[in-house]
Amino acid sequence: MRIKTSLPIGLLAIAFLLSGCGSPTRTSKDQEVQPRGVPPIHMPWQASGLTERQAAAHLLGRFTFGARPGDVDRVVTMGLNAWMEEQLRGLPENPLLMHLLDSLPSVSLSNAEIAARYPTRAFIKKEMRADPRYTREIAYADSTGGEKREFRPLIRQYMEEHAYRPESELVEDLRAQKLFRAVLSTNQLQEVLTDFWTNHFNVSVTNARARPFVQTFERDAIRPNEFGKFRTMLEATARHPAMLYYLNNAESVAEEGTVTTVSYHRGFVPRYPARANSERKGKTGLNENYARELMELHTLGVDGGYTQTDVTEVARAFTGWTVYPLGPSDKQREQIDRILSDPRRHPGFVRQGDFLFRAGQHDARPKQILGESFPPGGGIEEGERVLDMLANYPSTATFISRELAARFVADTPSVNLVNHLSAVFMRTGGDLQAIIIAMVESPEFWSNAALREKIKSPFELVVSSLRALNATIANPRGMINWVGRMGEPLYACVPPTGYPDRGSAWINTGSILNRMNFGLRLAIGEISGVQYDPVSLNGGYEPESTEAALRIYADLLLPGRDVTETIRLLTPAVHDPKYAARIQEAANAQEAGDEPVPHGGRWNRRAEPSVSLRSIIGLLLGSPEFQRR
Amino acid sequence: MGVTRRAFLKSGGLALVTLGVGGSPLFLARAAQQTTARVQGGKRRVLVAIFQRGAMDGLMAVSPFSDPALMSMRPRLGMSVGPNAPGGGLIDLDGRFGLHPGFSGFAPLFRSGQLAIVHGVGSPDPTRSHFDAQDYMETGTPGVKGTESGWLNRASGLLTHERTAFCSCAMTPFLPRSLYGKEPALAIANLGDFAINVRSTNTIVQSAGSTLETLYEETSQRLLHEVGQEGFDAMKLVSRLPLKDYVPSNGAVYPMGPLGNSLKQIAQLTKADVGLEIAFAESSGWDTHVGQGAANGIFAQRAKDLAEAITAFWSDLGPLADDVTIMTMTEFGRTVYENGSGGTDHGRASCLFILGNDVKGGKVYGEVPPLVKEELEDGRDIPVTTDFRSVFSAVAGTHLGIDKDAMIFPGWTGARARVMQV
């Protein structure tokens, strides 16, 4: 039997270039967006009867994380089509954002560096046991059962000596970078799409093995592919350690006694006593989790036309798709490197960055998937073929189109729109940029049914508040906690479905209360790590009355919207006849060199107008109008 | 129902709370009692539904240890009876089924006849998708997509007592599908956070609650409008509850974690007599594809959490336990054989627990066939021989005193399972 390689070199090279897994350390500068080619865009907003300001506000409400003061006017000035083209093309990044990202130690590390610097607790303890300096302490701790308390300072000391950092820092960095990017990036469309796609291909930090690699998953598998072809993103997620661990495919192997790619090409089916084959150590068979979710959640959708048998067959097609050894231990790596260096003796193995295809674990029996035959003796190309089929299936086009429309148009998008986007998907081979363009050029996007129809997710609410207030973030932790409290703990959605994209999922009695509390407390300055200057939002002028303040700030925070009702309903509550007198008092006090006008959480009695101003802002942030985008 | 819920609150006894008249919980309790005295059916009873998300392995929870095939199907996960048995620890329930030791708190309740187990229960629809199966179970319409409301919401619509803001409560951050629908329902992850909570003494902030209430009353966005109003009503009621420094009765100790917390709050609401009738809580982490463990491990930890939370709740209720019945549920079971990662994959039938003084306990109802390939569904799963609707309608119907099963479960014409004392 001839030994054949199971993957053409060209495909391998392209795959390597596209996925970027396992690249060396990069600074955030390397992640600057390269301008993309974009055709001229023609958005039919005028036909919907919208004013240019209303149309601009709608565009910003959907394709950014919220308008900042002056954004609506800027978009009107440059022209809506031009703005959209610019966002699609990609802009040079905000230097402040780059600076903040550089300050987060883990965001530009490779998977291998992360595994080396942020080892798991279990690994650290194992290493400590082997270290003669700690043997006595460990034995004592073990025998007395006082493991937890006695151990902690020892572990901390050991970690310091080896420059190991706790895994919790990885998760903090991950969440911080998401918040910083969403608030500060000039490429708002890309940030919104990242939020969408990371949710679509959900992986969670609650899964211990996937946790260290969630950050690189978003950075390397999702972000580079958002304006390209769906098939490319699908591939990148299928091969990334985070997904391989999260949906257990990394442990899915051919059942015992089954012919594998290796044994097929050697011409026999060996028996597998557990110890004789070191590759099989610890693994005993098929795991269907990834195969099911690949079809149900990533591509076809639950009604997409697959059966339980297909799930099992697809699982078999992906056996052997696993992770190249990443941990600090070298023994496993040496072993696999030896195998990889001898393709004649070990045919069919493939390594691409942190992805590893173990031909000795791949089920090489013939298969029937979605009505197509897969001959015996297959290798890595079987999984590739499945991804091809799924990416080109009409159900996938419909499913992806519906999800995109649900995010950017309306909770229940019209059948017409979904069909139209589906057709674009099929015609362009899954060109994600083309689908976005088709969406904004559709009349449905600008229809009355779409305007202000979407309810902001907790993350969108927090970020849009920060952007509306031009707030500075000294410490992102407080904001991140609020997002979690409102029901969307970041990167921690346990089930692979991701967070649902419907108002009814976010709005319930508890979450509404949290949203109001959030708005009020942010505005008053009771959230640590964030501050803003209410007066500077209005160009440095303190409004002459609370009624004037209401009018001015309603328009600042809800630009391009009709705020007459909101103002009417809030007027009785904010009416304060002594306001003007207190402004004068505060101004006098300042001239006399008394305490400065406060900001942040502290305020002094003389400068009450500022507090009233903040309270008005709080009411606006907690208002129903501000919950909509 | 002629009178709308809000009209009732504005005109009835409870409206006095919103005017700030008599802020003590005792007043509240008296007001509630007055309204119930006017109504047929007497005292309110509480149904607590606990959804185990992720598909609990019914075969490990309540194991047919006497079946010789069990160990061959589950060499690592199979367990036998008695604390010293190899891989053992099952608590013998009836000579055929053994209870996983993590659920040991249930054993005395089983023996006293307060706890019933139904095995082989599940959905007639064969989907093994978490998302779909949970949807079908929560909407009560297996196989039918697009049912807008949940079964508990429809059930709450049939209750005859005067409605308060707390009639249906889910102690979860998201409103569960079971409670979607036109009847009002609250989702409150934490009663303690249920107020406008800003430290400033500024007058505008102090009255922010009522100001915002006006805004939500008038907003044209339907969802924000409806949910906003419910929220404000509930807030006012919660503000009168003595939540801080709550000490559970009878030395009950709730386990740390979301379920313990949820059940503790349900106990508080029950004792405060605020009109609670349907309560919902969740237990997660049952999707044991990898490293399920047998006597110890992931499954055992989840089992312990569930049983300890429920038994603490039962203790805490004291005499009020007469009015409360608890039922667990899970979207489907798991494969009979173990998979390649020391776990199990999605299956079909599982088991559920019902705890109450009106339950015909002390028995394992339902069927589990011999664990051989020919007897299993698709050659791999325990077949569903009891439709979950027959159990839900029996428990909810009997306990809450409602009998329009066809309205709670449209399209269902089956009989109620005989698990309750009638």
Tab-separated table of C-alpha atoms in Angstrom, chain A residues 316-603:
chain	number	residue	atom	x	y	z
A	316	ARG	CA	-15.621	10.453	13.398
A	317	ALA	CA	-14.462	12.732	10.598
A	318	PHE	CA	-12.903	15.045	13.182
A	319	THR	CA	-11.149	12.426	15.264
A	320	GLY	CA	-7.492	13.274	15.604
A	321	TRP	CA	-8.083	17.033	15.390
A	322	THR	CA	-6.341	18.109	18.532
A	323	VAL	CA	-3.909	20.530	20.124
A	324	TYR	CA	-0.148	20.562	19.657
A	325	PRO	CA	1.418	20.148	23.134
A	326	LEU	CA	1.579	23.626	24.602
A	327	GLY	CA	2.417	23.217	28.242
A	328	PRO	CA	5.816	23.857	29.773
A	329	SER	CA	6.625	20.126	29.665
A	330	ASP	CA	8.914	19.178	26.778
A	331	LYS	CA	8.507	15.408	26.784
A	332	GLN	CA	5.197	15.334	24.901
A	333	ARG	CA	6.464	17.861	22.407
A	334	GLU	CA	9.652	15.914	21.683
A	335	GLN	CA	7.626	12.796	21.112
A	336	ILE	CA	5.256	14.420	18.633
A	337	ASP	CA	8.074	16.298	16.901
A	338	ARG	CA	9.807	12.974	16.300
A	339	ILE	CA	6.645	11.616	14.738
A	340	LEU	CA	6.186	14.704	12.581
A	341	SER	CA	9.749	14.533	11.318
A	342	ASP	CA	9.256	11.022	9.926
A	343	PRO	CA	6.260	11.084	7.541
A	344	ARG	CA	7.252	7.823	5.929
A	345	ARG	CA	6.965	5.893	9.157
A	346	HIS	CA	4.090	8.080	10.477
A	347	PRO	CA	2.064	9.173	7.466
A	348	GLY	CA	-0.715	11.691	7.580
A	349	PHE	CA	0.274	13.725	10.668
A	350	VAL	CA	-0.086	17.479	10.277
A	351	ARG	CA	0.991	20.300	12.501
A	352	GLN	CA	-0.081	23.859	11.802
A	353	GLY	CA	0.813	26.287	14.556
A	354	ASP	CA	-0.928	25.034	17.694
A	355	PHE	CA	-3.159	22.680	15.755
A	356	LEU	CA	-2.183	19.052	15.452
A	357	PHE	CA	-3.768	16.289	13.425
A	358	ARG	CA	-2.933	12.910	14.925
A	359	ALA	CA	-3.332	10.405	12.138
A	360	GLY	CA	-2.999	7.570	14.619
A	361	GLN	CA	-6.226	8.653	16.303
A	362	HIS	CA	-8.253	9.354	13.205
A	363	ASP	CA	-11.094	6.974	12.403
A	364	ALA	CA	-10.356	5.931	8.814
A	365	ARG	CA	-13.456	3.880	8.137
A	366	PRO	CA	-15.756	4.926	5.274
A	367	LYS	CA	-18.461	7.433	6.204
A	368	GLN	CA	-21.771	8.843	5.013
A	369	ILE	CA	-22.261	12.495	5.866
A	370	LEU	CA	-25.250	14.556	4.716
A	371	GLY	CA	-25.768	12.135	1.881
A	372	GLU	CA	-22.169	12.148	0.643
A	373	SER	CA	-19.777	9.218	0.704
A	374	PHE	CA	-16.372	9.374	2.298
A	375	PRO	CA	-14.123	6.497	1.183
A	376	PRO	CA	-12.007	4.517	3.646
A	377	GLY	CA	-8.465	5.548	4.471
A	378	GLY	CA	-9.207	9.237	4.923
A	379	GLY	CA	-7.133	11.637	6.976
A	380	ILE	CA	-7.221	15.326	7.750
A	381	GLU	CA	-8.953	16.094	4.463
A	382	GLU	CA	-12.156	14.498	5.769
A	383	GLY	CA	-12.648	17.233	8.331
A	384	GLU	CA	-11.761	19.800	5.697
A	385	ARG	CA	-14.324	18.367	3.362
A	386	VAL	CA	-17.004	18.498	6.062
A	387	LEU	CA	-16.200	22.158	6.688
A	388	ASP	CA	-16.447	22.814	2.938
A	389	MET	CA	-19.834	21.119	2.776
A	390	LEU	CA	-21.184	22.939	5.799
A	391	ALA	CA	-19.912	26.337	4.678
A	392	ASN	CA	-21.619	25.923	1.312
A	393	TYR	CA	-24.915	24.490	2.523
A	394	PRO	CA	-27.998	26.657	1.914
A	395	SER	CA	-29.124	26.160	5.516
A	396	THR	CA	-25.892	27.731	6.658
A	397	ALA	CA	-26.467	30.747	4.445
A	398	THR	CA	-29.935	31.188	5.937
A	399	PHE	CA	-28.851	30.581	9.491
A	400	ILE	CA	-25.918	33.010	9.399
A	401	SER	CA	-27.976	35.605	7.538
A	402	ARG	CA	-30.746	35.421	10.088
A	403	GLU	CA	-28.342	35.819	12.985
A	404	LEU	CA	-26.652	38.828	11.407
A	405	ALA	CA	-30.005	40.403	10.619
A	406	ALA	CA	-31.154	39.771	14.192
A	407	ARG	CA	-28.119	41.620	15.525
A	408	PHE	CA	-28.178	44.555	13.137
A	409	VAL	CA	-31.758	45.006	11.997
A	410	ALA	CA	-34.449	43.615	14.289
A	411	ASP	CA	-35.021	40.806	16.798
A	412	THR	CA	-37.240	39.059	14.256
A	413	PRO	CA	-35.937	40.111	10.857
A	414	SER	CA	-38.249	39.905	7.865
A	415	VAL	CA	-38.223	36.734	5.777
A	416	ASN	CA	-37.541	38.855	2.692
A	417	LEU	CA	-34.388	40.279	4.171
A	418	VAL	CA	-33.097	36.928	5.374
A	419	ASN	CA	-33.711	35.380	1.955
A	420	HIS	CA	-31.949	38.267	0.235
A	421	LEU	CA	-28.885	38.022	2.489
A	422	SER	CA	-28.909	34.246	2.077
A	423	ALA	CA	-28.760	34.642	-1.670
A	424	VAL	CA	-25.806	36.999	-1.336
A	425	PHE	CA	-24.100	34.469	0.925
A	426	MET	CA	-24.535	31.670	-1.593
A	427	ARG	CA	-23.591	33.807	-4.582
A	428	THR	CA	-20.400	35.175	-3.038
A	429	GLY	CA	-19.294	31.946	-1.375
A	430	GLY	CA	-19.911	33.319	2.108
A	431	ASP	CA	-18.343	36.773	1.715
A	432	LEU	CA	-19.079	38.375	5.088
A	433	GLN	CA	-18.312	41.902	3.922
A	434	ALA	CA	-20.725	41.545	1.013
A	435	ILE	CA	-23.466	40.493	3.420
A	436	ILE	CA	-22.987	43.545	5.622
A	437	ILE	CA	-23.132	45.757	2.568
A	438	ALA	CA	-26.262	44.024	1.272
A	439	MET	CA	-27.822	44.600	4.689
A	440	VAL	CA	-27.217	48.356	4.833
A	441	GLU	CA	-28.280	48.763	1.243
A	442	SER	CA	-31.605	47.060	1.935
A	443	PRO	CA	-34.762	49.085	2.596
A	444	GLU	CA	-35.535	46.835	5.585
A	445	PHE	CA	-32.529	48.171	7.471
A	446	TRP	CA	-33.972	51.695	7.282
A	447	SER	CA	-37.601	50.797	7.842
A	448	ASN	CA	-39.687	51.967	10.751
A	449	ALA	CA	-39.764	48.444	12.087
A	450	ALA	CA	-35.988	48.528	12.490
A	451	LEU	CA	-35.550	51.971	14.018
A	452	ARG	CA	-34.766	51.928	17.749
A	453	GLU	CA	-36.149	48.419	17.791
A	454	LYS	CA	-33.151	46.667	19.309
A	455	ILE	CA	-32.596	46.643	23.043
A	456	LYS	CA	-28.969	47.111	24.060
A	457	SER	CA	-27.282	44.126	25.614
A	458	PRO	CA	-25.693	44.783	29.012
A	459	PHE	CA	-22.284	45.235	27.380
A	460	GLU	CA	-23.731	47.609	24.784
A	461	LEU	CA	-25.465	49.592	27.512
A	462	VAL	CA	-22.309	50.009	29.560
A	463	VAL	CA	-20.105	50.907	26.599
A	464	SER	CA	-22.637	53.288	25.061
A	465	SER	CA	-22.905	55.083	28.405
A	466	LEU	CA	-19.134	55.469	28.606
A	467	ARG	CA	-18.962	56.732	25.034
A	468	ALA	CA	-21.879	59.111	25.481
A	469	LEU	CA	-20.153	60.632	28.511
A	470	ASN	CA	-16.644	60.673	26.984
A	471	ALA	CA	-15.644	58.928	30.194
A	472	THR	CA	-12.101	58.004	31.124
A	473	ILE	CA	-11.492	54.544	32.476
A	474	ALA	CA	-8.812	54.308	35.133
A	475	ASN	CA	-9.807	50.764	36.074
A	476	PRO	CA	-12.172	48.633	33.973
A	477	ARG	CA	-13.076	46.220	36.741
A	478	GLY	CA	-16.117	48.070	38.072
A	479	MET	CA	-17.681	48.339	34.628
A	480	ILE	CA	-16.990	44.714	33.838
A	481	ASN	CA	-18.697	43.654	37.064
A	482	TRP	CA	-21.780	45.640	36.120
A	483	VAL	CA	-21.995	43.917	32.749
A	484	GLY	CA	-21.979	40.599	34.583
A	485	ARG	CA	-24.542	41.758	37.086
A	486	MET	CA	-26.889	42.727	34.288
A	487	GLY	CA	-26.759	39.188	32.954
A	488	GLU	CA	-23.861	39.030	30.480
A	489	PRO	CA	-20.678	37.885	32.256
A	490	LEU	CA	-18.065	38.426	29.553
A	491	TYR	CA	-16.587	35.341	27.892
A	492	ALA	CA	-18.414	33.252	30.478
A	493	CYS	CA	-21.486	32.013	28.669
A	494	VAL	CA	-21.495	28.391	29.775
A	495	PRO	CA	-23.589	26.790	27.016
A	496	PRO	CA	-22.198	26.894	23.478
A	497	THR	CA	-25.294	28.705	22.192
A	498	GLY	CA	-23.817	32.032	23.265
A	499	TYR	CA	-26.000	34.844	24.610
A	500	PRO	CA	-29.379	35.170	22.840
A	501	ASP	CA	-29.788	38.242	20.688
A	502	ARG	CA	-33.307	39.310	21.705
A	503	GLY	CA	-34.641	42.088	23.868
A	504	SER	CA	-36.762	39.623	25.803
A	505	ALA	CA	-33.621	37.813	26.896
A	506	TRP	CA	-32.072	40.934	28.436
A	507	ILE	CA	-35.117	42.644	29.882
A	508	ASN	CA	-36.746	41.295	33.002
A	509	THR	CA	-37.650	42.925	36.278
A	510	GLY	CA	-34.281	42.282	37.841
A	511	SER	CA	-32.195	43.457	34.917
A	512	ILE	CA	-34.247	46.627	34.401
A	513	LEU	CA	-33.559	47.563	37.973
A	514	ASN	CA	-29.861	46.891	37.504
A	515	ARG	CA	-29.808	49.042	34.382
A	516	MET	CA	-31.387	51.954	36.204
A	517	ASN	CA	-29.027	51.585	39.131
A	518	PHE	CA	-26.104	51.431	36.764
A	519	GLY	CA	-27.110	54.600	34.924
A	520	LEU	CA	-27.690	56.573	38.106
A	521	ARG	CA	-24.540	55.439	39.847
A	522	LEU	CA	-22.320	55.964	36.834
A	523	ALA	CA	-23.686	59.458	36.396
A	524	ILE	CA	-23.348	60.408	40.065
A	525	GLY	CA	-19.801	59.075	40.125
A	526	GLU	CA	-20.350	56.117	42.432
A	527	ILE	CA	-18.656	53.574	40.189
A	528	SER	CA	-14.979	53.325	40.951
A	529	GLY	CA	-12.428	53.484	38.177
A	530	VAL	CA	-14.509	55.701	35.885
A	531	GLN	CA	-14.947	59.434	35.690
A	532	TYR	CA	-16.277	62.047	33.348
A	533	ASP	CA	-16.865	65.783	33.323
A	534	PRO	CA	-20.520	66.627	32.729
A	535	VAL	CA	-19.881	70.279	32.041
A	536	SER	CA	-17.253	69.643	29.381
A	537	LEU	CA	-19.790	67.533	27.466
A	538	ASN	CA	-21.589	70.796	26.814
A	539	GLY	CA	-18.476	72.594	25.698
A	540	GLY	CA	-17.651	73.824	29.193
A	541	TYR	CA	-20.911	75.722	29.779
A	542	GLU	CA	-23.045	74.998	32.816
A	543	PRO	CA	-26.693	75.258	31.764
A	544	GLU	CA	-28.625	78.161	33.241
A	545	SER	CA	-31.451	76.083	34.697
A	546	THR	CA	-32.296	72.447	35.319
A	547	GLU	CA	-34.915	72.634	32.599
A	548	ALA	CA	-32.280	73.866	30.156
A	549	ALA	CA	-29.930	71.148	31.372
A	550	LEU	CA	-32.547	68.542	30.631
A	551	ARG	CA	-33.075	69.785	27.078
A	552	ILE	CA	-29.368	70.069	26.337
A	553	TYR	CA	-28.296	66.745	27.820
A	554	ALA	CA	-31.206	64.790	26.407
A	555	ASP	CA	-29.999	65.842	22.989
A	556	LEU	CA	-26.349	65.154	23.851
A	557	LEU	CA	-27.024	61.641	25.117
A	558	LEU	CA	-29.744	60.714	22.625
A	559	PRO	CA	-28.657	62.514	19.452
A	560	GLY	CA	-30.846	62.304	16.391
A	561	ARG	CA	-33.783	60.996	18.447
A	562	ASP	CA	-37.108	62.544	19.257
A	563	VAL	CA	-36.741	63.370	22.936
A	564	THR	CA	-39.857	65.502	23.462
A	565	GLU	CA	-41.666	62.840	25.483
A	566	THR	CA	-38.649	62.074	27.650
A	567	ILE	CA	-38.155	65.769	28.373
A	568	ARG	CA	-41.825	66.317	29.090
A	569	LEU	CA	-41.955	63.457	31.576
A	570	LEU	CA	-38.739	64.374	33.326
A	571	THR	CA	-39.393	68.107	33.658
A	572	PRO	CA	-41.453	68.012	36.862
A	573	ALA	CA	-38.856	65.827	38.553
A	574	VAL	CA	-35.883	68.021	37.769
A	575	HIS	CA	-37.476	71.395	38.303
A	576	ASP	CA	-35.416	73.327	40.803
A	577	PRO	CA	-36.060	77.095	41.213
A	578	LYS	CA	-32.993	77.617	43.368
A	579	TYR	CA	-30.689	76.135	40.718
A	580	ALA	CA	-29.610	79.377	39.092
A	581	ALA	CA	-28.842	80.951	42.442
A	582	ARG	CA	-26.648	78.040	43.365
A	583	ILE	CA	-24.694	78.261	40.136
A	584	GLN	CA	-23.920	81.873	40.925
A	585	GLU	CA	-22.866	80.907	44.419
A	586	ALA	CA	-20.562	78.226	43.115
A	587	ALA	CA	-19.031	80.586	40.566
A	588	ASN	CA	-18.369	83.143	43.324
A	589	ALA	CA	-16.781	80.539	45.525
A	590	GLN	CA	-14.428	79.523	42.709
A	591	GLU	CA	-13.318	83.083	42.052
A	592	ALA	CA	-12.599	83.470	45.723
A	593	GLY	CA	-10.200	80.535	45.423
A	594	ASP	CA	-12.267	78.105	47.386
A	595	GLU	CA	-12.474	74.392	46.717
A	596	PRO	CA	-12.428	73.566	43.022
A	597	VAL	CA	-15.488	72.362	41.150
A	598	PRO	CA	-15.563	68.673	41.947
A	599	HIS	CA	-15.583	65.706	39.683
A	600	GLY	CA	-15.688	61.995	40.313
A	601	GLY	CA	-17.529	60.870	43.403
A	602	ARG	CA	-16.834	63.832	45.645
A	603	TRP	CA	-18.934	66.930	45.618
